[in-house]
Amino acid sequence: MPLSAASGRRALALAFDLSGAERKGALVGGALLGATAGIWRLVRVLRRFDEQRRMGR
């Protein structure tokens, strides 16, 4: 049976013994890293598309 995201976060918080503020900071930090990775990937794809468009493909 797969774990839900909420139970996974609770397990992580218990494993690392994080307080409420620390847990929130970790979640915000993870969200920022994920957003940064997503934007970086989008920029790479758009640059590759532009490069191929300029080459006439």
mmCIF file with all atom_site columns, C-alpha atoms in Angstrom:
data_model
loop_
_atom_site.group_PDB
_atom_site.id
_atom_site.type_symbol
_atom_site.label_atom_id
_atom_site.label_alt_id
_atom_site.label_comp_id
_atom_site.label_asym_id
_atom_site.label_entity_id
_atom_site.label_seq_id
_atom_site.pdbx_PDB_ins_code
_atom_site.Cartn_x
_atom_site.Cartn_y
_atom_site.Cartn_z
_atom_site.occupancy
_atom_site.B_iso_or_equiv
_atom_site.pdbx_formal_charge
_atom_site.auth_seq_id
_atom_site.auth_comp_id
_atom_site.auth_asym_id
_atom_site.auth_atom_id
_atom_site.pdbx_PDB_model_num
ATOM 1  C CA . MET A 1 1  ? 0.000  0.000  0.000   1.00 0.00 ? 1  MET A CA 1
ATOM 2  C CA . PRO A 1 2  ? 1.620  3.311  -1.087  1.00 0.00 ? 2  PRO A CA 1
ATOM 3  C CA . LEU A 1 3  ? 2.189  6.017  1.461   1.00 0.00 ? 3  LEU A CA 1
ATOM 4  C CA . SER A 1 4  ? 0.432  9.321  1.059   1.00 0.00 ? 4  SER A CA 1
ATOM 5  C CA . ALA A 1 5  ? 2.482  12.496 0.832   1.00 0.00 ? 5  ALA A CA 1
ATOM 6  C CA . ALA A 1 6  ? 1.279  13.593 4.274   1.00 0.00 ? 6  ALA A CA 1
ATOM 7  C CA . SER A 1 7  ? 2.337  10.370 5.957   1.00 0.00 ? 7  SER A CA 1
ATOM 8  C CA . GLY A 1 8  ? 5.672  10.527 4.139   1.00 0.00 ? 8  GLY A CA 1
ATOM 9  C CA . ARG A 1 9  ? 6.270  14.034 5.459   1.00 0.00 ? 9  ARG A CA 1
ATOM 10 C CA . ARG A 1 10 ? 5.332  12.927 8.967   1.00 0.00 ? 10 ARG A CA 1
ATOM 11 C CA . ALA A 1 11 ? 7.736  10.002 8.752   1.00 0.00 ? 11 ALA A CA 1
ATOM 12 C CA . LEU A 1 12 ? 10.490 12.316 7.511   1.00 0.00 ? 12 LEU A CA 1
ATOM 13 C CA . ALA A 1 13 ? 9.838  14.775 10.315  1.00 0.00 ? 13 ALA A CA 1
ATOM 14 C CA . LEU A 1 14 ? 9.951  11.992 12.892  1.00 0.00 ? 14 LEU A CA 1
ATOM 15 C CA . ALA A 1 15 ? 13.102 10.486 11.379  1.00 0.00 ? 15 ALA A CA 1
ATOM 16 C CA . PHE A 1 16 ? 14.968 13.798 11.515  1.00 0.00 ? 16 PHE A CA 1
ATOM 17 C CA . ASP A 1 17 ? 13.176 15.065 14.643  1.00 0.00 ? 17 ASP A CA 1
ATOM 18 C CA . LEU A 1 18 ? 12.263 18.396 13.069  1.00 0.00 ? 18 LEU A CA 1
ATOM 19 C CA . SER A 1 19 ? 10.186 20.982 14.871  1.00 0.00 ? 19 SER A CA 1
ATOM 20 C CA . GLY A 1 20 ? 7.282  22.720 13.139  1.00 0.00 ? 20 GLY A CA 1
ATOM 21 C CA . ALA A 1 21 ? 9.306  25.714 11.975  1.00 0.00 ? 21 ALA A CA 1
ATOM 22 C CA . GLU A 1 22 ? 12.220 23.587 10.799  1.00 0.00 ? 22 GLU A CA 1
ATOM 23 C CA . ARG A 1 23 ? 9.892  21.223 8.966   1.00 0.00 ? 23 ARG A CA 1
ATOM 24 C CA . LYS A 1 24 ? 8.189  24.149 7.231   1.00 0.00 ? 24 LYS A CA 1
ATOM 25 C CA . GLY A 1 25 ? 11.578 25.575 6.287   1.00 0.00 ? 25 GLY A CA 1
ATOM 26 C CA . ALA A 1 26 ? 12.645 22.229 4.849   1.00 0.00 ? 26 ALA A CA 1
ATOM 27 C CA . LEU A 1 27 ? 9.432  21.979 2.833   1.00 0.00 ? 27 LEU A CA 1
ATOM 28 C CA . VAL A 1 28 ? 9.809  25.528 1.516   1.00 0.00 ? 28 VAL A CA 1
ATOM 29 C CA . GLY A 1 29 ? 13.459 24.863 0.665   1.00 0.00 ? 29 GLY A CA 1
ATOM 30 C CA . GLY A 1 30 ? 12.512 21.672 -1.172  1.00 0.00 ? 30 GLY A CA 1
ATOM 31 C CA . ALA A 1 31 ? 9.759  23.478 -3.048  1.00 0.00 ? 31 ALA A CA 1
ATOM 32 C CA . LEU A 1 32 ? 12.197 26.211 -4.082  1.00 0.00 ? 32 LEU A CA 1
ATOM 33 C CA . LEU A 1 33 ? 14.726 23.654 -5.290  1.00 0.00 ? 33 LEU A CA 1
ATOM 34 C CA . GLY A 1 34 ? 12.028 21.844 -7.240  1.00 0.00 ? 34 GLY A CA 1
ATOM 35 C CA . ALA A 1 35 ? 10.780 25.073 -8.828  1.00 0.00 ? 35 ALA A CA 1
ATOM 36 C CA . THR A 1 36 ? 14.325 26.080 -9.740  1.00 0.00 ? 36 THR A CA 1
ATOM 37 C CA . ALA A 1 37 ? 14.974 22.695 -11.348 1.00 0.00 ? 37 ALA A CA 1
ATOM 38 C CA . GLY A 1 38 ? 11.712 22.932 -13.292 1.00 0.00 ? 38 GLY A CA 1
ATOM 39 C CA . ILE A 1 39 ? 12.465 26.418 -14.589 1.00 0.00 ? 39 ILE A CA 1
ATOM 40 C CA . TRP A 1 40 ? 16.014 25.385 -15.523 1.00 0.00 ? 40 TRP A CA 1
ATOM 41 C CA . ARG A 1 41 ? 14.650 22.430 -17.500 1.00 0.00 ? 41 ARG A CA 1
ATOM 42 C CA . LEU A 1 42 ? 12.094 24.640 -19.263 1.00 0.00 ? 42 LEU A CA 1
ATOM 43 C CA . VAL A 1 43 ? 14.787 27.138 -20.253 1.00 0.00 ? 43 VAL A CA 1
ATOM 44 C CA . ARG A 1 44 ? 16.984 24.346 -21.619 1.00 0.00 ? 44 ARG A CA 1
ATOM 45 C CA . VAL A 1 45 ? 14.126 22.943 -23.700 1.00 0.00 ? 45 VAL A CA 1
ATOM 46 C CA . LEU A 1 46 ? 13.170 26.370 -25.054 1.00 0.00 ? 46 LEU A CA 1
ATOM 47 C CA . ARG A 1 47 ? 16.784 27.188 -25.955 1.00 0.00 ? 47 ARG A CA 1
ATOM 48 C CA . ARG A 1 48 ? 17.156 23.845 -27.748 1.00 0.00 ? 48 ARG A CA 1
ATOM 49 C CA . PHE A 1 49 ? 13.908 24.476 -29.632 1.00 0.00 ? 49 PHE A CA 1
ATOM 50 C CA . ASP A 1 50 ? 15.087 27.964 -30.638 1.00 0.00 ? 50 ASP A CA 1
ATOM 51 C CA . GLU A 1 51 ? 18.435 26.602 -31.797 1.00 0.00 ? 51 GLU A CA 1
ATOM 52 C CA . GLN A 1 52 ? 16.728 23.983 -33.981 1.00 0.00 ? 52 GLN A CA 1
ATOM 53 C CA . ARG A 1 53 ? 14.309 26.609 -35.349 1.00 0.00 ? 53 ARG A CA 1
ATOM 54 C CA . ARG A 1 54 ? 17.228 28.833 -36.332 1.00 0.00 ? 54 ARG A CA 1
ATOM 55 C CA . MET A 1 55 ? 18.865 25.903 -38.124 1.00 0.00 ? 55 MET A CA 1
ATOM 56 C CA . GLY A 1 56 ? 15.707 25.485 -40.232 1.00 0.00 ? 56 GLY A CA 1
ATOM 57 C CA . ARG A 1 57 ? 14.371 22.268 -38.715 1.00 0.00 ? 57 ARG A CA 1
#
